[in-house]
XYZ file of C-alpha atoms in Angstrom:
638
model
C -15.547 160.537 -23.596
C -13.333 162.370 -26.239
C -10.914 160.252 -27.939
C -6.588 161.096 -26.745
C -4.954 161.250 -29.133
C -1.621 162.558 -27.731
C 1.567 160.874 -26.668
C 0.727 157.308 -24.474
C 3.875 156.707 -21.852
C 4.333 153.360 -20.368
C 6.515 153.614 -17.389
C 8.018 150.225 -16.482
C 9.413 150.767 -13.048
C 10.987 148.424 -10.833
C 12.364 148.457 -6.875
C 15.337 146.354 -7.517
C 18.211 145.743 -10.294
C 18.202 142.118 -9.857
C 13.980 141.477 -9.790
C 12.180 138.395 -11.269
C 9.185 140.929 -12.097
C 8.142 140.308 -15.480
C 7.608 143.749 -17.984
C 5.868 141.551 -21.307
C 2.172 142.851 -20.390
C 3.689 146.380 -20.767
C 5.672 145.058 -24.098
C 2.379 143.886 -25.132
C 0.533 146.718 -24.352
C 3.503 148.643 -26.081
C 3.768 146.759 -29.524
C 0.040 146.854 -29.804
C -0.220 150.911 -29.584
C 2.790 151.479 -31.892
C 0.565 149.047 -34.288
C -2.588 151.037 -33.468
C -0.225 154.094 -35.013
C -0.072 155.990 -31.402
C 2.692 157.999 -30.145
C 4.627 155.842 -27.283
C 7.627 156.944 -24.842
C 8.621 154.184 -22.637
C 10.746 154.770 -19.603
C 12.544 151.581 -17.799
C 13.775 152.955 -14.402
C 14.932 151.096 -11.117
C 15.265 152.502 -7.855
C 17.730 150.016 -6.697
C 19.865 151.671 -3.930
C 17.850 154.918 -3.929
C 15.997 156.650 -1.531
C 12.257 157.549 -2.940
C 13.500 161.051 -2.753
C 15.857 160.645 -4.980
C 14.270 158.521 -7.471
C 11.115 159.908 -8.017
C 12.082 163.388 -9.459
C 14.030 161.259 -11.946
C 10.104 159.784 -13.373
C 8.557 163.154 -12.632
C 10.813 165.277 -14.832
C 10.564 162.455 -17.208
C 6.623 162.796 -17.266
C 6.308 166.448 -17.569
C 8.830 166.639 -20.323
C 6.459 164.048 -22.759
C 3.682 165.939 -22.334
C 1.542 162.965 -21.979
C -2.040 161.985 -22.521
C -2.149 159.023 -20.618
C 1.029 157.314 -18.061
C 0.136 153.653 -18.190
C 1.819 151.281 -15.184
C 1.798 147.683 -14.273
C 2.842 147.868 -11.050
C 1.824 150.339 -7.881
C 3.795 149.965 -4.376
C 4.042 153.828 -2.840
C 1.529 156.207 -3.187
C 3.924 158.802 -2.971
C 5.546 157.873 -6.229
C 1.834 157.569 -7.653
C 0.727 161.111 -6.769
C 4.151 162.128 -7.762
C 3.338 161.246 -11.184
C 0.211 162.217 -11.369
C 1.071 165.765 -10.590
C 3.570 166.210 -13.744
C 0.610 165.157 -15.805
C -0.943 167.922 -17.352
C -4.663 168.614 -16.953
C -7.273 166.024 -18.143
C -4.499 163.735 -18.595
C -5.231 159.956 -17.551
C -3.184 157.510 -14.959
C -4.250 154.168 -15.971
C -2.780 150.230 -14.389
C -2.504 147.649 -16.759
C -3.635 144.603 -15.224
C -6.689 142.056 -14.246
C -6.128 141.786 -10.697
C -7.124 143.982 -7.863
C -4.941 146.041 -5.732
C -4.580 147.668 -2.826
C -3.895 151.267 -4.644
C -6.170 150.841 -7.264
C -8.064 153.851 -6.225
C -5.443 156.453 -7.020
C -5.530 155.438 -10.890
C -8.594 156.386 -13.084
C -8.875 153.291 -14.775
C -7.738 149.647 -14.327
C -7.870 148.124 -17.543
C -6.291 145.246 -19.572
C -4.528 145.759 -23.283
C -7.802 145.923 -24.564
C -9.575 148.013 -22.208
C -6.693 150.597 -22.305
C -7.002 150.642 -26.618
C -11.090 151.312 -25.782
C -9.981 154.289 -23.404
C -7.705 155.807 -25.954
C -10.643 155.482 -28.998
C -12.709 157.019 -26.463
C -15.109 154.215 -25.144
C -15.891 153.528 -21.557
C -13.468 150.598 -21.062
C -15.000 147.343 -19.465
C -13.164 146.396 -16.373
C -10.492 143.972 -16.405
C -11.626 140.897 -15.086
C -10.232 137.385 -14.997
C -11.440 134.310 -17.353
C -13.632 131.879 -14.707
C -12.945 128.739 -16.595
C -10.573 126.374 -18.823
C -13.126 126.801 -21.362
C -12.804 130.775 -21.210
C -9.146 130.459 -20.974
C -9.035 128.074 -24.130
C -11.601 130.418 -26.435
C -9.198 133.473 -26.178
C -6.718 134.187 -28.756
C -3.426 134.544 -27.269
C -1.257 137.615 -27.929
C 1.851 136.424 -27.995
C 4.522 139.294 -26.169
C 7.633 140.292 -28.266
C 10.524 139.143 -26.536
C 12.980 141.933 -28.975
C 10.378 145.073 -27.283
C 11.232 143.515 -23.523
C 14.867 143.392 -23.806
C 16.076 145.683 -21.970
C 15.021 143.831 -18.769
C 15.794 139.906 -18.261
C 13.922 138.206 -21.804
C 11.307 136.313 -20.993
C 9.244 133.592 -22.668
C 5.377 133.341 -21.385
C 2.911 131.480 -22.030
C 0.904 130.057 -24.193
C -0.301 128.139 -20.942
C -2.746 129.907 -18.799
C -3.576 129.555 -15.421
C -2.347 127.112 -12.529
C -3.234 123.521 -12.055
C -2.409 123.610 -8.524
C -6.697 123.698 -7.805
C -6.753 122.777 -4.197
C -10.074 124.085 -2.318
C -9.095 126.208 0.110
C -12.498 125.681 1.892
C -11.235 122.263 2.351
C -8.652 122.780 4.718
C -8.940 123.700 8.430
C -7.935 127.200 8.453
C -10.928 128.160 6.443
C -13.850 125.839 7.125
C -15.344 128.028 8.988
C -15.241 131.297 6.952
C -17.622 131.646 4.134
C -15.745 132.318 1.208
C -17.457 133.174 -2.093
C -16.146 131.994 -5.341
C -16.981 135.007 -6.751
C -15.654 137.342 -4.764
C -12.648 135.294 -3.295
C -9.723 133.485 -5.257
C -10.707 129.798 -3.560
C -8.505 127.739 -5.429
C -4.744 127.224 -5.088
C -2.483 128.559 -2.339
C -4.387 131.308 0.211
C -2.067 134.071 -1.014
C -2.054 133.581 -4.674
C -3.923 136.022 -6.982
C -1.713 134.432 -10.417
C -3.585 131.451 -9.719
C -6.893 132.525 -11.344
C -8.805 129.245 -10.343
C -8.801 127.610 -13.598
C -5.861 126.021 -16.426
C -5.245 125.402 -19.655
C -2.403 124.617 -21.736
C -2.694 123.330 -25.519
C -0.694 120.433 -26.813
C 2.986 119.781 -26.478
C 3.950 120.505 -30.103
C 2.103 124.249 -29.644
C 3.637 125.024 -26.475
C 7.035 124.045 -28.125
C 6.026 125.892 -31.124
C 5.688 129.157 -28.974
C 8.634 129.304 -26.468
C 10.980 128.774 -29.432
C 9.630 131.651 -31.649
C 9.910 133.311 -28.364
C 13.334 132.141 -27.966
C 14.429 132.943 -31.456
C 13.540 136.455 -31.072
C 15.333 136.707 -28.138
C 18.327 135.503 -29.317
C 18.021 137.580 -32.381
C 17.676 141.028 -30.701
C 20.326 140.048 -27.988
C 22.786 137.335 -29.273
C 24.841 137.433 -26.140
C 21.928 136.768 -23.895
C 21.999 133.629 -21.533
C 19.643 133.898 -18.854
C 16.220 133.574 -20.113
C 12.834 133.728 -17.501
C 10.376 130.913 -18.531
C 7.038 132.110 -16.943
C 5.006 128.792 -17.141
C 3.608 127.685 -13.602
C 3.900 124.209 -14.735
C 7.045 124.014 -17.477
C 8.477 120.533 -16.309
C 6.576 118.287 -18.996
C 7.707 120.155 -21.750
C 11.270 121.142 -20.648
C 12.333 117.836 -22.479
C 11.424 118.148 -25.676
C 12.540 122.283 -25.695
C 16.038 121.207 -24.764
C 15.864 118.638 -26.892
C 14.950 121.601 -30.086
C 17.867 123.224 -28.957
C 20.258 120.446 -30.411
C 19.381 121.349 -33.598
C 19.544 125.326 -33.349
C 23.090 126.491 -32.341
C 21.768 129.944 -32.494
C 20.140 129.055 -29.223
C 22.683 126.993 -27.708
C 23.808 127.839 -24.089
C 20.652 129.426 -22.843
C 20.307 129.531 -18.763
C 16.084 128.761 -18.697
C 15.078 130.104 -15.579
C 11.834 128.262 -14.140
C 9.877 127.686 -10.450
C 8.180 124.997 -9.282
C 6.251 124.019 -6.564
C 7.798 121.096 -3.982
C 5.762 117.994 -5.095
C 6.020 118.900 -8.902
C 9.793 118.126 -8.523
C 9.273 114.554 -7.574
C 6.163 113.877 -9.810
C 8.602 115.011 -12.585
C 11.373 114.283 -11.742
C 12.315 111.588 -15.091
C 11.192 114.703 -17.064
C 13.775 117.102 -15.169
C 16.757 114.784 -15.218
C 15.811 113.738 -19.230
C 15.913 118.146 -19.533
C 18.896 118.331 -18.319
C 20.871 115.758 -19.902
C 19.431 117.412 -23.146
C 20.425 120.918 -21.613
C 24.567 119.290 -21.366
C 24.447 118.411 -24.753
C 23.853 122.342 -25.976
C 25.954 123.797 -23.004
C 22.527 125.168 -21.475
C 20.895 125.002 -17.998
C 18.416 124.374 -16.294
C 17.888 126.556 -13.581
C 15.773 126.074 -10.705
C 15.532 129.780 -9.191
C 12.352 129.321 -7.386
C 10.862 126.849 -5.597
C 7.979 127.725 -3.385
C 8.751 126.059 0.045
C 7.144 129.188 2.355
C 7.298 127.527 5.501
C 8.920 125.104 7.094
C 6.022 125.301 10.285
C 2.966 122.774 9.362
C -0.074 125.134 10.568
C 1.330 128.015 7.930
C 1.777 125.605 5.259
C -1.604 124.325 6.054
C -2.741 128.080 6.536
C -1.350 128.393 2.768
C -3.128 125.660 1.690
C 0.222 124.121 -0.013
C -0.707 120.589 -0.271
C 2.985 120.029 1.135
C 4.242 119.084 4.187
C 7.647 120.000 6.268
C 8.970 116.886 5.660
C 8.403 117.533 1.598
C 9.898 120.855 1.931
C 13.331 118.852 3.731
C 13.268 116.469 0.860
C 12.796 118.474 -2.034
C 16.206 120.915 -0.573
C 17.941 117.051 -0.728
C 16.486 116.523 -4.321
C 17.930 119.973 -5.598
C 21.062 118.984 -4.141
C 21.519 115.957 -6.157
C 20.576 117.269 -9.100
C 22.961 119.678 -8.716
C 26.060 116.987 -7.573
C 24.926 114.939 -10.024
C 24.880 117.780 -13.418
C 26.999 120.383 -11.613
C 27.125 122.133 -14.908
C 23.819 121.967 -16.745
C 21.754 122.195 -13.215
C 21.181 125.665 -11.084
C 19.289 126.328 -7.798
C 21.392 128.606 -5.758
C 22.311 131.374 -7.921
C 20.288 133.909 -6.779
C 18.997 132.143 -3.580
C 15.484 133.532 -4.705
C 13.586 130.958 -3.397
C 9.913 131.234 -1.951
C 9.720 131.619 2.277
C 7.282 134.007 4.191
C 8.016 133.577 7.506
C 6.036 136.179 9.234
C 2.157 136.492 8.572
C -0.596 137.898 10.876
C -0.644 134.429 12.443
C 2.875 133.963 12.916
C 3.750 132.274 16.729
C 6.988 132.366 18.864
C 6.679 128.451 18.202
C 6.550 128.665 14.372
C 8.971 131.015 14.476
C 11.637 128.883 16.558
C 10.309 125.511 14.837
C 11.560 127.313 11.039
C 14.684 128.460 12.819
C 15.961 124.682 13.479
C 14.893 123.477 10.506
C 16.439 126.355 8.220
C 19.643 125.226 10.399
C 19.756 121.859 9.530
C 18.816 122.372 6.441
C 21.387 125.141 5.473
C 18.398 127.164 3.608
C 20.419 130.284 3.529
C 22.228 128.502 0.677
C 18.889 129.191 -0.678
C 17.203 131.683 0.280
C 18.806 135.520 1.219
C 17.476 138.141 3.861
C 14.745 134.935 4.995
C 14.706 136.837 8.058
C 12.545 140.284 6.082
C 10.389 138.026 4.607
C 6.198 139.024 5.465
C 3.099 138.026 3.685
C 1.712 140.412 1.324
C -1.730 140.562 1.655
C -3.885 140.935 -1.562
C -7.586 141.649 -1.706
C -9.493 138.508 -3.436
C -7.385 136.194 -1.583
C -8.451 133.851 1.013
C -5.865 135.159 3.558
C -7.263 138.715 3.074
C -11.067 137.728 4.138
C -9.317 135.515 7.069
C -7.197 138.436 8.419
C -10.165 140.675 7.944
C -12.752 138.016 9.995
C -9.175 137.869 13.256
C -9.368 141.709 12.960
C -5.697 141.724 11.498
C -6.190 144.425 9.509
C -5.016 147.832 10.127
C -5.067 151.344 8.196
C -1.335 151.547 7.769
C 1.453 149.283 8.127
C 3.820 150.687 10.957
C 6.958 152.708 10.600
C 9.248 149.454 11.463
C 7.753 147.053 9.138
C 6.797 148.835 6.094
C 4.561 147.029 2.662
C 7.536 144.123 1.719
C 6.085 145.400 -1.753
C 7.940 148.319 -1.552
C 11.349 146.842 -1.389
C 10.346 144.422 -3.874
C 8.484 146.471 -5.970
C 5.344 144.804 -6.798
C 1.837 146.005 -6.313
C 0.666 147.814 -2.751
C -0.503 145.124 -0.196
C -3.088 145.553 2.625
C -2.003 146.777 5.925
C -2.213 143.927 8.849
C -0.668 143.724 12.442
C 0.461 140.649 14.365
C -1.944 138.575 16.234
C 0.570 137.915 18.724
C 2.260 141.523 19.546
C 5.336 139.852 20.994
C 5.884 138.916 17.356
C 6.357 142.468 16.314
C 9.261 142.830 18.646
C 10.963 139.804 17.617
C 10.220 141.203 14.212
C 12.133 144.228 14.717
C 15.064 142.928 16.562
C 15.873 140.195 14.482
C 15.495 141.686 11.036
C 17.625 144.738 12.426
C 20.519 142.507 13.924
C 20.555 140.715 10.567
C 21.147 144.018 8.460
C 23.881 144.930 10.634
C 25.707 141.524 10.545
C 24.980 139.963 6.696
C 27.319 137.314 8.282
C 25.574 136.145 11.206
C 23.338 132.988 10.085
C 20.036 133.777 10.197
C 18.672 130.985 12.212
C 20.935 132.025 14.784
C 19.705 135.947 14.763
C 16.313 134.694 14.638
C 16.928 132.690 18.026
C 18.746 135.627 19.285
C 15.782 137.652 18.926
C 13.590 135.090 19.956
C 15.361 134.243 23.418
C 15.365 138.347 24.354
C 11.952 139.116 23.568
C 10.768 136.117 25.522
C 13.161 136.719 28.147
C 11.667 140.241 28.566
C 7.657 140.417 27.538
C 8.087 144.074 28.299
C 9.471 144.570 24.926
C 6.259 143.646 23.233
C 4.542 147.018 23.967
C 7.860 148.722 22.672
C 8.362 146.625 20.073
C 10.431 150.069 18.230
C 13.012 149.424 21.802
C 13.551 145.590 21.027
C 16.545 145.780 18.664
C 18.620 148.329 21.060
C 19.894 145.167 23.460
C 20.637 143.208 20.295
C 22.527 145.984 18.703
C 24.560 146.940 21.498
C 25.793 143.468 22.459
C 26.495 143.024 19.246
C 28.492 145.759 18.426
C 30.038 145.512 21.865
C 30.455 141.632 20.994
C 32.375 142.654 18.139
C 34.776 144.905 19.252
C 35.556 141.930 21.741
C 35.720 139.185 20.033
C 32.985 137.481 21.038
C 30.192 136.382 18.407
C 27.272 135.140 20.360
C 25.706 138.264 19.871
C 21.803 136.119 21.228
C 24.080 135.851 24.993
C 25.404 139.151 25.163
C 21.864 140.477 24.795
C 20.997 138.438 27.683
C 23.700 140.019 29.969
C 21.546 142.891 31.279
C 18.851 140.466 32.214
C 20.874 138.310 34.812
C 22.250 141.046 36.660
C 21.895 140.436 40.599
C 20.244 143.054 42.927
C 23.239 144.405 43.863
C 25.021 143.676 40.203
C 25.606 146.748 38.122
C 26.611 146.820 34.732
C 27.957 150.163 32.715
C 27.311 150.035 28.992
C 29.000 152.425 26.395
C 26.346 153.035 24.320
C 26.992 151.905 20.510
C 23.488 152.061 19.143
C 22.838 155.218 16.818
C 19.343 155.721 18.987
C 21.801 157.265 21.546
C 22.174 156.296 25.597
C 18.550 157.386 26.399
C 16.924 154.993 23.861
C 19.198 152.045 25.022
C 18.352 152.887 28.348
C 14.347 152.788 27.502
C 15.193 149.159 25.853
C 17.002 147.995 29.121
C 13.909 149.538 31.457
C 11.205 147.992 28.664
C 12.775 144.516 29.889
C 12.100 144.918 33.193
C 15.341 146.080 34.332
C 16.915 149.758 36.314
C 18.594 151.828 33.335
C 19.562 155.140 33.379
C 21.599 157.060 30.596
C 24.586 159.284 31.752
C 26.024 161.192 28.690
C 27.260 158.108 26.065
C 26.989 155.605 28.639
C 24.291 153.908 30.504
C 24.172 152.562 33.816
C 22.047 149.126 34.242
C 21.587 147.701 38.117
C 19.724 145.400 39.979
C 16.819 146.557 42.658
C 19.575 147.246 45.445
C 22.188 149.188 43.565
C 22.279 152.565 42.835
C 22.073 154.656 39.469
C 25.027 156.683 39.526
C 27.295 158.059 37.243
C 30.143 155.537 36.040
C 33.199 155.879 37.737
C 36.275 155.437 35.668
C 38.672 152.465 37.218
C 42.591 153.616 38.095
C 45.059 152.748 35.124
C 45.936 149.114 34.691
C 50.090 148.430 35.985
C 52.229 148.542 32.985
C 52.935 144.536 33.305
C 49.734 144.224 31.676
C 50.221 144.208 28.162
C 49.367 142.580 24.736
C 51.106 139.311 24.297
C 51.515 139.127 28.509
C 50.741 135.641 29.529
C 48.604 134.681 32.147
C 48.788 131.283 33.497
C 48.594 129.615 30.133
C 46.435 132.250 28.640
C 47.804 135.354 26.719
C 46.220 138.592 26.849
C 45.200 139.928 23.192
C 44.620 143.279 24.011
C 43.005 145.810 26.368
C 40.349 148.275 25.672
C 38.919 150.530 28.070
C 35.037 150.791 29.376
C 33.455 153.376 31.304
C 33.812 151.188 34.433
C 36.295 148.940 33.579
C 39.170 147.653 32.055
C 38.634 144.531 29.308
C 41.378 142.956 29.039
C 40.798 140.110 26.167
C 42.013 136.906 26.154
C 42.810 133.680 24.147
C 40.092 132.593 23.136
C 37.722 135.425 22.752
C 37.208 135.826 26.347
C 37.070 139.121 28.314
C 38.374 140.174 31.936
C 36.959 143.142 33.472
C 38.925 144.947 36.143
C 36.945 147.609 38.001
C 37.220 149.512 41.719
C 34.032 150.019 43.712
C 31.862 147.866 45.125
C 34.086 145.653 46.606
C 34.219 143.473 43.284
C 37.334 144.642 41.484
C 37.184 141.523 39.085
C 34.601 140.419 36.789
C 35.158 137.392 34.436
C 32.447 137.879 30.871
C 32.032 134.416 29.109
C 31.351 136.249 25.720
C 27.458 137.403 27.193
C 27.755 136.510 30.656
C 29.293 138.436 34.008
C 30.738 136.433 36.813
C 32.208 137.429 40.009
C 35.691 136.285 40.082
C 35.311 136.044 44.064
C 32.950 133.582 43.603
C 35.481 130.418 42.145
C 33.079 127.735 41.803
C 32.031 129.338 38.752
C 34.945 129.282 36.428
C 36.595 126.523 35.187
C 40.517 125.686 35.423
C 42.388 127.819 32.538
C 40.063 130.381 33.833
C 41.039 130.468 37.482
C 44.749 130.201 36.550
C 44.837 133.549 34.103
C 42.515 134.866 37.180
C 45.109 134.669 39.758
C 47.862 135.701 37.176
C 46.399 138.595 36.610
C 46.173 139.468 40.225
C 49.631 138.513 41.001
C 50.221 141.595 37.947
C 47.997 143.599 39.572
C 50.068 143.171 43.054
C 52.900 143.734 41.275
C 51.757 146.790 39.769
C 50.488 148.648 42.707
């Protein structure tokens, strides 16, 4: 190999603005080539709001105009933005990862290689491959390369290190998931939880007074290239013993006063330390700092996936660590953080994933209140590494697939770290529920998500059909809820359900509100079982005995019905008109349909559900008394 000489570009590229994805191996990798005397560009780009269309000329332009030898990256999601950059390379030029661990894209770079390896490449030498220390003694005889905080700072500053490793060492051969699968230590991460490849199956962290030494020269610089700076990212898997005695340094440097240390923990290390936490934070008050709590790795609140993740937790743990955060929080409401950027750890849908676990984390995220803690739970999906334990079990089920499908893409593309392995659902029903669940939550950010999850839950059991259309299942939720919306009405899960209690002679007309269009909806309706059939925007759903014909629009309403109008001792709201019917909404947020065929000119709609007003067992006192006011103003009116 000939030596390159040229220009070296490190390209630190992230998926979101507000990411806890750490840059310092690239700051590493960068301070140590600019002291090797090579030419470096860096580019810090984030796709944020973007479409890959529109981002990735923005890094291709920005290749081809350094003329570079080698484009270094630490992390590799889309393939598309890899072979994008590869082709403004000029010939002979070198695409290279910076990293130990293995990933799923790793073949579309021509070397993985650590700070080392990628000096060797440059110089000319074969690189060794990366590979991961197998021991605390390995870990301990390195020399640690400290990362300058100042060449990072254009990100969030962070302070790593010097502790290596994780001393969460659990077996995963020991628990049940995986007693059965051989697992080679060699080959397979076997220590820590299933779907960890940071946890490199060994630890080691030198004495207090040298981890202390490092975070504040870390800290220092910091503060010295960015004075303002307040949030600060400890990366430390295990922080909590020290956290004292750093706050506690603080007191006597009012340069660093008021910094906001960010650090994660697991769910038992915030009871085992809990004297150390509460002693940080006192110190923290004294210096107008925090401590911040961003993210705690709870991942399940169903016992087979947190024994499938081999978290040494249970559910119970999970609920009791949320009530511990809580009081630290009442108790130091201004020196303690855990909500701020509701980051915390949750995968709720894996291979594996069950109707039951799904409806089991739904209650307890309810009663709980997790979304005060964790955002968009509901898009939450494992990412599946090679080297991890979860990887050789989905491969053994036969989980693993060649692509991920169009309506759940890699969850490491919107969060921008490195490319997972493809994998279905063992259950296909779960796809569907999936779909329509993460789909009703981006239209409604409002709607709690325990309650969307239930709503998707209760359709796509209601109607199995869905499960081979899994791309249909959102349509009912969509349209009820839009519909739901424009009446009022909020139970978006019941209004779903509407189609699927129709009688044999019933017949329902819906305008069609989902951007699919009529035919799509009407594929949804027929996927659960039920007669659809689109006519222009609207779509006609009956029972066995009625017919599918085109909607017939109802005569006008008599001009006695109007807003404020009272009936009985409920006013009418407003009216708005249906392809079949006349809804005339009432206080509270219910909805009277008027229509003229089939001898049923009045329906009454409970928010999802259709009753027969001729049938008056079914409705309940107010109810029957705006019921026969309105007829007496439809007698009037005629």
């Amino acid at each position: 190999m000939s030596p390159l000489t040229g220009t070296v570009g490190v390209l630190a590229l992230h998926a979101q603005h507000d990411d806890f994805v750490e840059d310092d191996l690239l700051a590493t990798a960068e301070g140590r080539l600019r002291a090797a005397g090579r030419s470096v560009a860096v580019l810090r780009s984030t796709r944020g709001a973007r479409t890959a269309a529109e981002w990735e000329p923005e890094i291709r332009d920005w290749v081809a105009r350094h003329d570079l030898d080698v484009a270094v990256i630490l992390r590799a999601w889309d393939r598309a933005l890899l072979d994008s950059v590869r082709g403004a390379l000029r010939g002979g030029a070198r695409l290279v990862r910076l990293g130990s661990r293995p990933s799923a894209l790793d073949d579309a770079f021509d070397a993985v290689v650590d700070v080392n390896g990628l000096l060797e490449l440059l110089e000319g030498r074969a690189p060794l491959p990366a590979r991961l220390p197998a021991s605390a003694a390995e870990i301990r005889s390195l020399r640690l390369v400290e990362p300058d905080p100042a060449v990072a700072s254009t990100g969030r500053p962070t302070i790593r290190g010097p502790a290596v490793g994780c001393p969460f060492l659990a077996d995963v051969r020991k628990s049940a998931p995986f007693r059965d699968l051989p697992l080679e230590r060699g080959e397979v991460q076997t220590k820590g939880c299933s779907f960890c490849l940071d946890n490199i199956g060994a630890y080691a962290q030198p004495p207090e007074h040298a981890v202390l030494e490092s975070w504040l020269r870390q800290a220092r610089a910091i503060r010295a290239a960015r004075p303002d700076v307040r949030e600060v990212l400890l990366v430390d898997e295990r922080p909590h013993p020290t956290l004292p005695a750093f706050f506690r340094a603080l007191e006597a440097e009012p340069a660093l006063h008021g910094l906001e240390v960010m650090f994660k923990s697991r769910v038992d290390w915030l009871f085992e330390h809990e004297p150390a936490l509460v002693e940080a934070i006192e110190a923290a008050r004294r210096t107008g700092s925090v401590v911040h709590a961003y993210l705690v790795g709870f991942e399940s609140f169903d016992g087979f996936h947190l024994e499938l993740f081999n978290k040494g937790v249970s559910v119970e743990q999970n609920v009791a660590a949320i009530a511990k955060l809580r009081e630290l929080a009442a108790r130091f409401p201004d020196a303690f953080e855990f909500r701020k950027y509701r980051a915390h750890g949750v995968v709720l849908f894996t291979p594996w994933t069950t109707p039951a676990a799904l409806r089991e984390n739904a209650r307890v995220m309810r009663e709980v209140r997790f979304d005060e803690l964790r955002s968009e739970a509901l898009r939450t999906r494992l990412r599946l590494q090679p080297r991890t334990p979860l990887h050789a079990l989905a491969e053994r089920d036969g989980l693993l697939c060649a692509s991920f499908d169009e309506g759940r893409t890699d969850r490491a593309i919107e969060q921008g770290y490195d490319a997972s392995t493809p994998w279905r659902f063992r259950e296909p029903s779960v796809e569907a529920i999936f779909r329509a669940a993460t789909q009703l939550g981006a239209l409604d950010r409002s709607l709690p998500e325990p309650d969307v999850l239930d709503a998707a839950l209760d359709l796509v059991l209601a109607a199995p059909g869905l499960a081979e259309a899994p791309e249909l299942a959102p349509l009912p939720l969509l349209q009820a809820a839009r519909e739901g919306d424009e009446l009022g009405v909020r139970r978006a899960g019941d209004a779903a359900l509407l189609s699927l209690i129709a009688t044999r002679r019933g017949r329902l007309v819906r305008r069609c509100r989902v951007a699919e269009g009529a035919e799509a909806l009407a594929r949804a309706y027929r996927a659960c079982g039920l007669n659809a059939r689109a006519f222009g925007d609207d779509v006609v759903v009956a029972g066995d005995e009625a017919e599918l014909t085109p909607p017939v629009a109802p005569p006008p309403l008599p001009s006695t019905l109007r807003s404020g109008v009272r009936l009985g001792d409920v006013r009418l709201l407003r009216v708005i008109a249906e392809p079949e019917a006349h809804a005339l909404v009432l206080e509270p947020a219910r909805a009277v349909r008027v229509r003229a065929h089939d001898g049923r000119p009045y329906a009454l709609r409970y928010g999802a559900w259709a009753i027969d007003v001729d049938d008056p067992t079914t409705l309940e006192g107010r109810e029957k008394l705006a019921i026969r006011a309105l007829v007496a103003h439809l007698a009037r009116g005629s």
